[in-house]
Coordinates of C-alpha atoms in Angstrom, one line a residue:
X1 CA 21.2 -48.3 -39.8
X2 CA 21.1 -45.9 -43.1
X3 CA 24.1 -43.8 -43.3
X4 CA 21.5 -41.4 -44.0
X5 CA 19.3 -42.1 -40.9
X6 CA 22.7 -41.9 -38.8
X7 CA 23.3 -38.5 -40.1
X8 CA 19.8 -37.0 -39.9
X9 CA 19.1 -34.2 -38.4
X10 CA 16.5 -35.7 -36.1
X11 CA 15.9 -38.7 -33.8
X12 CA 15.4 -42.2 -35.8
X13 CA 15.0 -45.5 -33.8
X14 CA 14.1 -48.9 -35.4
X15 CA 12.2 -50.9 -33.7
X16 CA 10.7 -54.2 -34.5
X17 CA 6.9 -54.9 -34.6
X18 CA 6.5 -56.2 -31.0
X19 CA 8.6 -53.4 -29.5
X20 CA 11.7 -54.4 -29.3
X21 CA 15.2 -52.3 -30.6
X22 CA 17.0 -52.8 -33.2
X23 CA 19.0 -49.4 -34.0
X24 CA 19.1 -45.8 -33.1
X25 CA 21.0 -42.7 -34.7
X26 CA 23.0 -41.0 -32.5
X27 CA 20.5 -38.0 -32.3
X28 CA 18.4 -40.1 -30.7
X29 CA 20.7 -41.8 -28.2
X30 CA 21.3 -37.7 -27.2
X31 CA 17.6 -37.1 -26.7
X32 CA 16.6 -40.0 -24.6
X33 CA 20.3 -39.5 -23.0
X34 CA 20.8 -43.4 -23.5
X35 CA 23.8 -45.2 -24.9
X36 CA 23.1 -45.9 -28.8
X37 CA 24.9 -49.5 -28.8
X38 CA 23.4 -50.5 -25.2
X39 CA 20.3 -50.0 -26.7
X40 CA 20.0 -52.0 -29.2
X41 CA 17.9 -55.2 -28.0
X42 CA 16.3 -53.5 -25.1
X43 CA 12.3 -53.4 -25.0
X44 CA 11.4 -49.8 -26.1
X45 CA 9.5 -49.2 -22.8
X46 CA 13.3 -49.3 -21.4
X47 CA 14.6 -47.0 -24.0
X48 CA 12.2 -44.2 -23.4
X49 CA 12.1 -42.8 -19.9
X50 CA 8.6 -42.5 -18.4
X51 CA 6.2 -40.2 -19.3
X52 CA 2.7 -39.1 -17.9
X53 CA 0.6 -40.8 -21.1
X54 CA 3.4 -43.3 -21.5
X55 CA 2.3 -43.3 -25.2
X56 CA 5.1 -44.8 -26.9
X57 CA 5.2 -47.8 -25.2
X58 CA 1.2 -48.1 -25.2
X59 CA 1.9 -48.0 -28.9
X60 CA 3.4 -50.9 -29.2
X61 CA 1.2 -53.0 -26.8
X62 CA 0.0 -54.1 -30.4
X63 CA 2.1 -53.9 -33.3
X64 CA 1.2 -50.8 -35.0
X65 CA -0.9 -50.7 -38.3
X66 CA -1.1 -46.6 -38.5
X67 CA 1.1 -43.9 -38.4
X68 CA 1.1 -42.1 -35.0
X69 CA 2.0 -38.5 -34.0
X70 CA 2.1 -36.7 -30.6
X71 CA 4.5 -34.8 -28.4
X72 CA 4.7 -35.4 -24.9
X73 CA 6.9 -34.1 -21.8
X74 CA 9.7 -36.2 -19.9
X75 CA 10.0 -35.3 -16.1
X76 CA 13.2 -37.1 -16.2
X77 CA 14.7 -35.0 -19.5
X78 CA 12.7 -32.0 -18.8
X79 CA 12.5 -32.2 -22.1
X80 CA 9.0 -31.9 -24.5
X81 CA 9.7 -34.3 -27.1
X82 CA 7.6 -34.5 -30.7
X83 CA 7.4 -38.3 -31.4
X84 CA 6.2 -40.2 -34.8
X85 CA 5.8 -43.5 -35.2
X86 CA 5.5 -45.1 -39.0
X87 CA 4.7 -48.4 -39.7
X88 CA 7.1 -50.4 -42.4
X89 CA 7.2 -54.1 -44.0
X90 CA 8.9 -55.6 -41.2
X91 CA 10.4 -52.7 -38.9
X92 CA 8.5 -49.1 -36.6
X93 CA 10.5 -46.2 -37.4
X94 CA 10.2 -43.7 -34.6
X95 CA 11.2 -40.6 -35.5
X96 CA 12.1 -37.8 -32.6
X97 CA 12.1 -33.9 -32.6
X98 CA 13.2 -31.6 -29.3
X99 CA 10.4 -29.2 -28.8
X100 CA 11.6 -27.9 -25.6
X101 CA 12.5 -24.7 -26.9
X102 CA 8.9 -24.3 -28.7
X103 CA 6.9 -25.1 -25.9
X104 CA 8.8 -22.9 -23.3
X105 CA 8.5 -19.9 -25.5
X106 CA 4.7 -20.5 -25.5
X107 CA 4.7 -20.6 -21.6
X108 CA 6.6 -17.7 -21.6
X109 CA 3.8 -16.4 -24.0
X110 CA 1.1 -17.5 -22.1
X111 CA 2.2 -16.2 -18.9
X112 CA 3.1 -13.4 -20.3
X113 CA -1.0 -13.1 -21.7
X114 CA -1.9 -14.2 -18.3
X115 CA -0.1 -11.0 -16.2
X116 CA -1.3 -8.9 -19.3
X117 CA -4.9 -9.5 -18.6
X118 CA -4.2 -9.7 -14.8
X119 CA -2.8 -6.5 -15.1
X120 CA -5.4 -4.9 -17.5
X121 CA -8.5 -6.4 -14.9
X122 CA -6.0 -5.0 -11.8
X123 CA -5.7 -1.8 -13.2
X124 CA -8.7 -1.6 -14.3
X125 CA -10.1 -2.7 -10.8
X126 CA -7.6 -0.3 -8.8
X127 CA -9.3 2.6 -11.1
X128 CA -13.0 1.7 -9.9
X129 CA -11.8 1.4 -6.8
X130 CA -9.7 4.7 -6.2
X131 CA -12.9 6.6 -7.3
X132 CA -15.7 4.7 -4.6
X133 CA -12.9 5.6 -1.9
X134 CA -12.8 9.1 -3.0
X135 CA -16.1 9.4 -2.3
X136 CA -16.5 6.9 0.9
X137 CA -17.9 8.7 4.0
X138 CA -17.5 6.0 6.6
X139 CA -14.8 3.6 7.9
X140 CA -17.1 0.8 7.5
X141 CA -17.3 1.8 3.8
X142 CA -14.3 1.9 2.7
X143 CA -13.5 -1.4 4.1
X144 CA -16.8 -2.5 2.0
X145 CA -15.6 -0.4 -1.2
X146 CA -12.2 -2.6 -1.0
X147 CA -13.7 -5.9 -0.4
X148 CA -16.9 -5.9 -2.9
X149 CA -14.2 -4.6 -5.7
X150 CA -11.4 -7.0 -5.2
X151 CA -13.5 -10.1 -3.9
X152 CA -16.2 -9.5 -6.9
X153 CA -13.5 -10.2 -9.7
X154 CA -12.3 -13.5 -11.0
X155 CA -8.9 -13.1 -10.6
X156 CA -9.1 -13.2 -6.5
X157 CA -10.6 -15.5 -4.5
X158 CA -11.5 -13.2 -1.4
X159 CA -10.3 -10.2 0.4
X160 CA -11.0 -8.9 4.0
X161 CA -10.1 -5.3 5.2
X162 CA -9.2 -5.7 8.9
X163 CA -8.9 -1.9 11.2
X164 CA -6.0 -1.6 13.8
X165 CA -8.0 -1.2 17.3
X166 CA -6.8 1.7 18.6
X167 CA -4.1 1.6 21.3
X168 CA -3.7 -2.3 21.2
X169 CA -2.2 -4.7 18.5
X170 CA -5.5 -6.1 18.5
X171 CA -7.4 -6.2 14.6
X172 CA -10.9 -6.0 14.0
X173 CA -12.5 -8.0 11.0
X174 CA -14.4 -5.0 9.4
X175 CA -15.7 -6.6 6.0
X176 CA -14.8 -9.7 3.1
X177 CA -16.1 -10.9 0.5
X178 CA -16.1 -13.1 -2.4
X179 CA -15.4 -17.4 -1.9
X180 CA -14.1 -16.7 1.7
X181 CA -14.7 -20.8 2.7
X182 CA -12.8 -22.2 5.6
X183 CA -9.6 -19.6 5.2
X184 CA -11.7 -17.0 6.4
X185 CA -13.1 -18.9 10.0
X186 CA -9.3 -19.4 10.9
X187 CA -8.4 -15.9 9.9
X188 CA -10.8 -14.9 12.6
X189 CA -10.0 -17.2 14.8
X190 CA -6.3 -16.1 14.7
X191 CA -7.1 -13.0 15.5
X192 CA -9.0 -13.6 18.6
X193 CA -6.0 -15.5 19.9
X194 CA -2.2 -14.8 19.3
X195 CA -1.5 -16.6 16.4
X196 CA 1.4 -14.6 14.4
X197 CA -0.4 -13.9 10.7
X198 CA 1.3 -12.3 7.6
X199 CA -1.6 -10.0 8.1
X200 CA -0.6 -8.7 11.5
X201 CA 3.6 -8.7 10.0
X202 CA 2.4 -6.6 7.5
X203 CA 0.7 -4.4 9.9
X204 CA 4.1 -4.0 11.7
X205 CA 6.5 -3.3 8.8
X206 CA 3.8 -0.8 7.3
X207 CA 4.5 -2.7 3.9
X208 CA 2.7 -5.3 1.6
X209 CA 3.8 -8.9 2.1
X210 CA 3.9 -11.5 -0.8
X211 CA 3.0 -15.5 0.5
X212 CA 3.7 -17.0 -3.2
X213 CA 2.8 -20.8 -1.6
X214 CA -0.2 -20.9 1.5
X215 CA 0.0 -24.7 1.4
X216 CA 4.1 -24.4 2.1
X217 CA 4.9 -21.3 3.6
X218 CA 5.7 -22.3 7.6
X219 CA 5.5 -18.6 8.4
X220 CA 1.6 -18.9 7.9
X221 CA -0.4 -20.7 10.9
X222 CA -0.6 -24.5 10.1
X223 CA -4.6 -24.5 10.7
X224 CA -4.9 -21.6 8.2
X225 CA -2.5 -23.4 5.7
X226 CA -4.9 -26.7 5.6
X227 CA -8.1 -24.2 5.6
X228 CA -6.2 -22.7 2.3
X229 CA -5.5 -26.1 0.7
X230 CA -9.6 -27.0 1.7
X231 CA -10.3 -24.2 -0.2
X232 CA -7.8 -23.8 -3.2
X233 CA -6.1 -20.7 -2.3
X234 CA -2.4 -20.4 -3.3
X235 CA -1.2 -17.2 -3.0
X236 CA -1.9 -14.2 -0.5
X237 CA -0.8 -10.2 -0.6
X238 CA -1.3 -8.2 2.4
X239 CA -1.6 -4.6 2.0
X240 CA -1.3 -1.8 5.0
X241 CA -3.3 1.0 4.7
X242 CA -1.9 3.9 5.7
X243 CA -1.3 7.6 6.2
X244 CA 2.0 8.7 6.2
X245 CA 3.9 7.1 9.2
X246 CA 0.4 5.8 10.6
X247 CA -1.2 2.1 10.1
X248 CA -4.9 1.8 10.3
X249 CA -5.0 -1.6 8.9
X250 CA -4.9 -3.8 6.5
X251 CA -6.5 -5.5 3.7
X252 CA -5.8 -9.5 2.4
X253 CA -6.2 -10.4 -1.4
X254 CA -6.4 -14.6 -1.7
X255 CA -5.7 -16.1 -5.0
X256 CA -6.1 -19.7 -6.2
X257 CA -3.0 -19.6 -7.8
X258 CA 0.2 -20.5 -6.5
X259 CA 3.2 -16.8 -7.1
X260 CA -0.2 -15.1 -8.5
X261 CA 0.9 -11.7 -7.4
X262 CA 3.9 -9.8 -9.2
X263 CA 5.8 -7.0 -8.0
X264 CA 4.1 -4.9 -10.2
X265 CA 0.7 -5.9 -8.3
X266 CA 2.4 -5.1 -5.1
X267 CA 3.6 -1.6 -6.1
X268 CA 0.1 -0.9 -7.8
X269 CA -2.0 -2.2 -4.5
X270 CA 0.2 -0.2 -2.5
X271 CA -1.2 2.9 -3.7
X272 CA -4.6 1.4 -3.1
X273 CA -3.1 1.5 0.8
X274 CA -1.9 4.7 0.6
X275 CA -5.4 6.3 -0.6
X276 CA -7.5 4.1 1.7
X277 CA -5.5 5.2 4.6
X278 CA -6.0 8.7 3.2
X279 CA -9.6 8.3 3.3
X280 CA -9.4 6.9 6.8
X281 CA -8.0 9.9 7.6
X282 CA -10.2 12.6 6.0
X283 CA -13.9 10.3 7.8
X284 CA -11.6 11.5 10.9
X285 CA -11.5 14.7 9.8
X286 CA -15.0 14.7 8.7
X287 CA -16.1 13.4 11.8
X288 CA -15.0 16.2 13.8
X289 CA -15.8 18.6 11.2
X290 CA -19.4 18.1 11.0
X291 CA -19.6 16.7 14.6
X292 CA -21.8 19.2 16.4
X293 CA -19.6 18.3 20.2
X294 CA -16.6 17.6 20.1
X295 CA -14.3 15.8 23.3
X296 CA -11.5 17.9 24.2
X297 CA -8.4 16.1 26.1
X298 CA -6.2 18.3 27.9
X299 CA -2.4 16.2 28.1
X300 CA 0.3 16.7 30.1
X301 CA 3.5 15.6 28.0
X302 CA 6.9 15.3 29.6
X303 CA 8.6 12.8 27.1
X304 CA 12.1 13.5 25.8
X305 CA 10.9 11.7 22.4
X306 CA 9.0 15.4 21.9
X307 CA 11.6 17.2 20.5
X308 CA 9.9 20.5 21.7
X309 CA 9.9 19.2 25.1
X310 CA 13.1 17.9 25.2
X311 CA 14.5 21.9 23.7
X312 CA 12.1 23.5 26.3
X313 CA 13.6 21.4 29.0
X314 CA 17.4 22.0 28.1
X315 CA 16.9 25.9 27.3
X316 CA 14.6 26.8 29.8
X317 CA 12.4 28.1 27.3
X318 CA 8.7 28.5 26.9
X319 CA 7.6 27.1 23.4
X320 CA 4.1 27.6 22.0
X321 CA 3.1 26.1 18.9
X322 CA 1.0 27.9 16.8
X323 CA 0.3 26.3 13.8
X324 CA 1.0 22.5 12.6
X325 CA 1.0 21.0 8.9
X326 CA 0.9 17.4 8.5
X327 CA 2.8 16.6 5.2
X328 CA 2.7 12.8 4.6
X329 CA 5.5 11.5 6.9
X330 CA 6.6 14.6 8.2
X331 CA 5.1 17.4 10.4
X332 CA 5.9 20.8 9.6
X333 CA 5.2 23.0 13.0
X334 CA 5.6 27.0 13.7
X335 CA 6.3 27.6 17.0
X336 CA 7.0 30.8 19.1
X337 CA 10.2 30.6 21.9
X338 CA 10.1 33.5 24.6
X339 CA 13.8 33.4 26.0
X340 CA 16.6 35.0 26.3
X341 CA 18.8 32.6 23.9
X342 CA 17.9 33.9 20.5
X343 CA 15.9 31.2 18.0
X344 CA 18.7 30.4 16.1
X345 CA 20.1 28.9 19.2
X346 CA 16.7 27.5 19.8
X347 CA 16.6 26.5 16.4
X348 CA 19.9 24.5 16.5
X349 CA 19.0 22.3 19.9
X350 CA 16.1 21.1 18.3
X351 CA 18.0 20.2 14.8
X352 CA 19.9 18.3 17.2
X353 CA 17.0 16.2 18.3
X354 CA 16.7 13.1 16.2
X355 CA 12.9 13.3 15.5
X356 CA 13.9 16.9 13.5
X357 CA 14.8 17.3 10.4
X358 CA 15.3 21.2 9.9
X359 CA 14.8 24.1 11.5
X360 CA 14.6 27.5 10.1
X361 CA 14.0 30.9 11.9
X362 CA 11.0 32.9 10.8
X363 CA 11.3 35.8 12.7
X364 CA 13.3 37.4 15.6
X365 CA 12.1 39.9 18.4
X366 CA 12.8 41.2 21.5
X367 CA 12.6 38.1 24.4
X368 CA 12.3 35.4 21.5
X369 CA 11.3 33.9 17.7
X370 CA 9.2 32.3 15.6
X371 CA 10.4 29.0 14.5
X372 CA 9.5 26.0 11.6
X373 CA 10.1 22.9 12.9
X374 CA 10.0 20.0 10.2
X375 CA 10.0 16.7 12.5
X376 CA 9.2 13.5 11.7
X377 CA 5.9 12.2 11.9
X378 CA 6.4 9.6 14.1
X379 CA 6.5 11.5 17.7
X380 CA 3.4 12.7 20.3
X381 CA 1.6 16.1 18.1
X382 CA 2.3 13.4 14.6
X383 CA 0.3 10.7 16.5
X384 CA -2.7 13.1 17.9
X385 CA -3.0 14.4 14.5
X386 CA -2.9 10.7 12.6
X387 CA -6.0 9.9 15.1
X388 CA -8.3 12.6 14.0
X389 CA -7.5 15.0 16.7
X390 CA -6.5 18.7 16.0
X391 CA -3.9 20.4 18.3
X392 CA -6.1 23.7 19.5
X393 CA -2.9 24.5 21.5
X394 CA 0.4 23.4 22.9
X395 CA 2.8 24.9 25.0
X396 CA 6.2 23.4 26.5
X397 CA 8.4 25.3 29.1
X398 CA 9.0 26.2 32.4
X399 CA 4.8 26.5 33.7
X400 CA 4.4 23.3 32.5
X401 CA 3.8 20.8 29.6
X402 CA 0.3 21.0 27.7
X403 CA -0.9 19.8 24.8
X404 CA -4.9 20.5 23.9
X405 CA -6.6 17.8 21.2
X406 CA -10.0 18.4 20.2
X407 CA -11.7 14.3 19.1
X408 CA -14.6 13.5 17.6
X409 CA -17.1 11.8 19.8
X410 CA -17.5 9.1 17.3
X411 CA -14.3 8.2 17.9
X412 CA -13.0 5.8 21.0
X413 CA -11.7 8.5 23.0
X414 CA -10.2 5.9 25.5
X415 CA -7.8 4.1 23.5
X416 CA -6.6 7.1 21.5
X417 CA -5.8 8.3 24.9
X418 CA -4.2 4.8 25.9
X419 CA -2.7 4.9 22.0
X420 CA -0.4 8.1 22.9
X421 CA -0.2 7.4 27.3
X422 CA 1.4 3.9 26.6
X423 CA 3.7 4.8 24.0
X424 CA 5.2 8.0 25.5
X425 CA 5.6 9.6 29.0
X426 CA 2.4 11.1 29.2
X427 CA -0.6 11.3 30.9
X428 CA -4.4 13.0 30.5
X429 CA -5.2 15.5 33.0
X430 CA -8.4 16.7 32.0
X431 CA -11.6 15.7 29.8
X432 CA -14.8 17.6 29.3
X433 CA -17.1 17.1 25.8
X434 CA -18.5 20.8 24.5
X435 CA -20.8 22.2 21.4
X436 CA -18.9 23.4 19.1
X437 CA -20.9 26.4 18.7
X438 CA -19.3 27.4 22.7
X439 CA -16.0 28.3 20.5
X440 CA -17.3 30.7 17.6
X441 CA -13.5 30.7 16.2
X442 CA -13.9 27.1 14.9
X443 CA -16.9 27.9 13.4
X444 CA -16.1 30.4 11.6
X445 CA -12.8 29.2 10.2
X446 CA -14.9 25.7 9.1
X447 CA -17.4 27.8 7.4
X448 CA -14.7 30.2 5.8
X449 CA -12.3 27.2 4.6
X450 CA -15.3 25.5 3.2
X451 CA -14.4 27.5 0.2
X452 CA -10.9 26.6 -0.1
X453 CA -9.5 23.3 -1.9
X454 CA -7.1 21.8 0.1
X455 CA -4.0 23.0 -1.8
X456 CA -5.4 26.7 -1.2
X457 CA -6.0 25.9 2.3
X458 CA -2.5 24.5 2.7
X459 CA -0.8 27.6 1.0
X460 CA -2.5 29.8 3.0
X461 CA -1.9 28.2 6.5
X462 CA 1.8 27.5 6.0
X463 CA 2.2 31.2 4.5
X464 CA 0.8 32.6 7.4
X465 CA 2.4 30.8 10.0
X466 CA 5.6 31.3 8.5
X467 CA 4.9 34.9 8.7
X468 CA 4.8 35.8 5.1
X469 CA 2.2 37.9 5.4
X470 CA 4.0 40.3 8.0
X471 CA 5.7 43.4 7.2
X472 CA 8.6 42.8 7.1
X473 CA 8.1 39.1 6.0
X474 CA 9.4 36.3 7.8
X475 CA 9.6 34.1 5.0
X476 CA 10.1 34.7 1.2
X477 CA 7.8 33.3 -1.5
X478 CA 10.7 31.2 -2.2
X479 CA 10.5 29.6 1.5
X480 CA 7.2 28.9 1.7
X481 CA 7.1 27.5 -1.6
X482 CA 9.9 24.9 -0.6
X483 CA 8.0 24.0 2.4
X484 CA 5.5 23.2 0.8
X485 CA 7.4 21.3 -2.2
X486 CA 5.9 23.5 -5.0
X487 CA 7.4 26.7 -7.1
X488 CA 7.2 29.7 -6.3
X489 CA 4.6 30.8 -9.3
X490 CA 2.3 27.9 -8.4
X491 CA 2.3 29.3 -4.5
X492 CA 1.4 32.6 -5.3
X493 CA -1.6 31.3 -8.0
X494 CA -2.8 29.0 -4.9
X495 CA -2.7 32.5 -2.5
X496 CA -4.0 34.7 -4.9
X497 CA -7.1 31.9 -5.4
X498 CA -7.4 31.4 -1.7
X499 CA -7.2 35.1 -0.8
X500 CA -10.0 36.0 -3.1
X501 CA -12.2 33.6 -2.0
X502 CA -11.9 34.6 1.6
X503 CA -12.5 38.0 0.8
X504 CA -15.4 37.0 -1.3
X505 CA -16.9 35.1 1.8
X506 CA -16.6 38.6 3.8
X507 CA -17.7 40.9 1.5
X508 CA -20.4 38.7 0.8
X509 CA -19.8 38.1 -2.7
X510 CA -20.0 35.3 -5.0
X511 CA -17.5 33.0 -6.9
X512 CA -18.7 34.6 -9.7
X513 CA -18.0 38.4 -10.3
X514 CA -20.9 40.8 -11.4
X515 CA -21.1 42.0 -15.1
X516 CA -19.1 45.1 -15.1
X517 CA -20.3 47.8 -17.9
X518 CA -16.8 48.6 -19.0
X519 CA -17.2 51.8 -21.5
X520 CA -18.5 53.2 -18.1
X521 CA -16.4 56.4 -16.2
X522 CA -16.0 56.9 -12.6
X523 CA -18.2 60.0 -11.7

């Protein structure tokens, strides 16, 4: 060969007419990772591995007449390789270029376009849909919200929203949509028997699962892995909605393609499950706002895993709760202790129970305390309250163990009871459904915080349960603020707000002050 073919910077092999060859640089020999000298009378279709065209030995099925050009990828090189073929008098010169490098950055690139516009439509998407649940009034449509969003975009195949019954593992198929096919069948069928779904594990960890492969991935049910593969579905998230330390359910988002969803997805849909489980909540809340009866269920509650039982029981004391707070994944409870210990003893047995967090003593009188009890959310009052009920009272001690929940009707009274009697030593002792109107209290606390936002309301109730409103206080500004995990001058802009809308409401003013005539005198 040419001294100056050997030394090029490129690939050169010469091959004869009918395919057969003669010489090859050393460049070459490196790309096709073939000894230069071995090479030299083998048939070209031996030279150059295999190919998915197999273009360069198709060339020279005929001897070539016309210049050629094309790059192609080897399997057994991993390797994209640019290949020319020109014609001489009596010899082919192919000439050979590595474009690995060049066509990697452009998948990079592409993929890189392809999450850009995934994200952009995601986002995008996640925005519409945070604003329909804001303004969903139902269970049944929030879990239509979620599915006509996600599984009326090209980017998924399908999503169904799925509601945790109620004291039992069981889940309820409560809407899909979009190219649902065969997958969908099995998913129901699965959940009519016992078949272990990443739907249901996600359920149970209370965080979104990632199945990058349906076809492949043995922890999915083999009839739902064939249904996917009928269908073209590659890739699955599973998203729990919830409300702090509570589940409701869950929603699954099917794409075609196989590792579809990136972490990014995951962290952005899990906000989707935080504010559909927040919207879960608040139809609870709804419901037994608006409901005109209401079920009240009287429990007896004698489980150590109650860390006001438990502190009742070792002290001797008698513990009423008068006020609780639900703050995400904590509860944040005021209680009153009548006993001879004084609260900050109180106070310390129950920092000693494993479900509390703090304590803090809000007052101290004669026979007794007031108390704040942060505890986490998962225990008996966090449950009642994650399943729409309010606590109208609850008292722990010596005369017994009694917690009152007010339900909505609309709700299955039954298994929230089962929900709370399975898990913990409790039982229900008495049941009778009432108007509201029988309890004027209620009514007039709905009607006056109608007024309040929910940041207003919040101030106000922890600030007066913490006795801040006593003289002398029980809690600083400072305290309360903490609680709450605001400042101190944002708490006292939320009171001032809230207190003059009450007093609006009972002077029976308006929002909107009068026209005062200033340059008037008092006479």
């Amino acid at each position: 060969m040419d001294t100056g073919f050997e030394h090029a910077p490129i690939g050169i092999l010469e091959v004869s007419p009918d395919g057969v060859v003669r010489d090859g640089n050393d460049a070459a020999a490196s790309m096709l990772a073939v000894d230069a000298a071995a090479s030299a009378g083998e048939p070209i279709d031996t030279v150059f591995p295999a190919s998915v065209e197999g273009r360069v030995p198709q060339a020279f099925e005929t001897p070539p007449d016309a210049e050629l050009s094309f790059v192609e990828y080897y399997p057994e090189l991993d390797q994209w390789l640019a290949v020319d073929l020109v014609p001489g008098d009596d010899a082919v010169y192919v000439y050979l270029r590595d474009e690995t490098d060049g066509r990697r950055r452009e998948q990079r690139l592409d993929s890189l376009r392809s999450d850009l516009r995934r994200l952009t439509i995601g986002n995008e998407l996640i925005a519409d849909m945070l604003g329909d649940l804001v303004g969903a009034s139902t269970r049944e449509e929030i879990a239509e919200t979620i599915c006509r969003r996600l599984g009326g975009t090209d980017i998924y195949a399908f999503a169904w929203v799925g509601e945790r019954a109620v004291g039992s593992g069981e889940i309820v198929l409560q809407a899909a949509a979009g190219t649902t096919g065969r997958t969908l069948e099995q998913l129901k069928t699965a959940l009519d028997g016992d078949a272990d779904i990443p739907e249901l594990r996600t359920i149970e960890r209370g965080a979104p699962t990632i199945v990058g492969s349906l076809g492949e991935d043995k922890s999915v049910p083999e009839d739902i892995r064939r249904a996917a593969f009928a269908d073209g579905l590659g890739s699955l998230l599973a998203v729990p909605l919830t409300y702090g330390s509570s589940v409701y359910g869950v929603v699954g988002i099917y794409a075609a393609e196989r590792n579809a969803f990136s972490e990014r997805e995951r962290e952005s849909f899990g906000t989707v499950g935080e504010m559909a489980g927040f919207a879960i909540n608040a139809t609870r809340n709804r419901s037994l706002l608006s409901s005109e009866r209401v079920v009240e269920l009287t429990f007896r509650l004698a489980d150590p895993a109650a860390p006001l039982v438990a502190t009742a029981t070792e002290t001797d004391a008698r513990i009423d709760v008068t006020g609780v707070l639900a703050q995400g994944e904590e509860l944040r409870c005021y209680v009153d202790a009548e006993t001879e210990r004084s609260p900050d003893e109180i106070g310390a047995v129950l920092a000693d129970h494993e479900s509390v967090i703090e304590t803090r003593t809000v007052a101290e009188y004669d026979g007794g305390g007031s108390i704040e009890v942060v505890q986490r959310a998962e225990t008996p009052l966090g449950q009642l309250l994650s399943q729409g009920g309010t606590v109208q009272s609850a008292t722990f001690g010596p005369d017994g163990d009694r917690v009152v929940v007010d339900l909505p009707p609309s709700e299955d009274v039954r298994r929230i009871a089962d929900a709370i009697t399975r898990r913990y030593d409790a039982a229900v002792i008495a049941k009778r459904e009432r108007r509201r109107d029988e309890r004027t209290t209620g009514e007039v606390r709905d009607s006056v915080t109608d007024r309040l936002t929910d940041r207003q309301e919040e101030a106000l109730r922890t600030a007066f349960f913490a006795n801040y409103f006593e003289s002398p206080r029980g809690s600083s500004a400072e305290e309360v603020a903490d609680a709450l995990g605001i400042t101190g001058p944002t708490l006292l802009h939320h009171l001032r707000a809230g207190q003059r809308k009450l007093l609006a409401d009972v002077f029976e003013a308006t929002d909107r002050r009068p026209d005062v005539d200033r340059s008037a005198t008092d006479g």
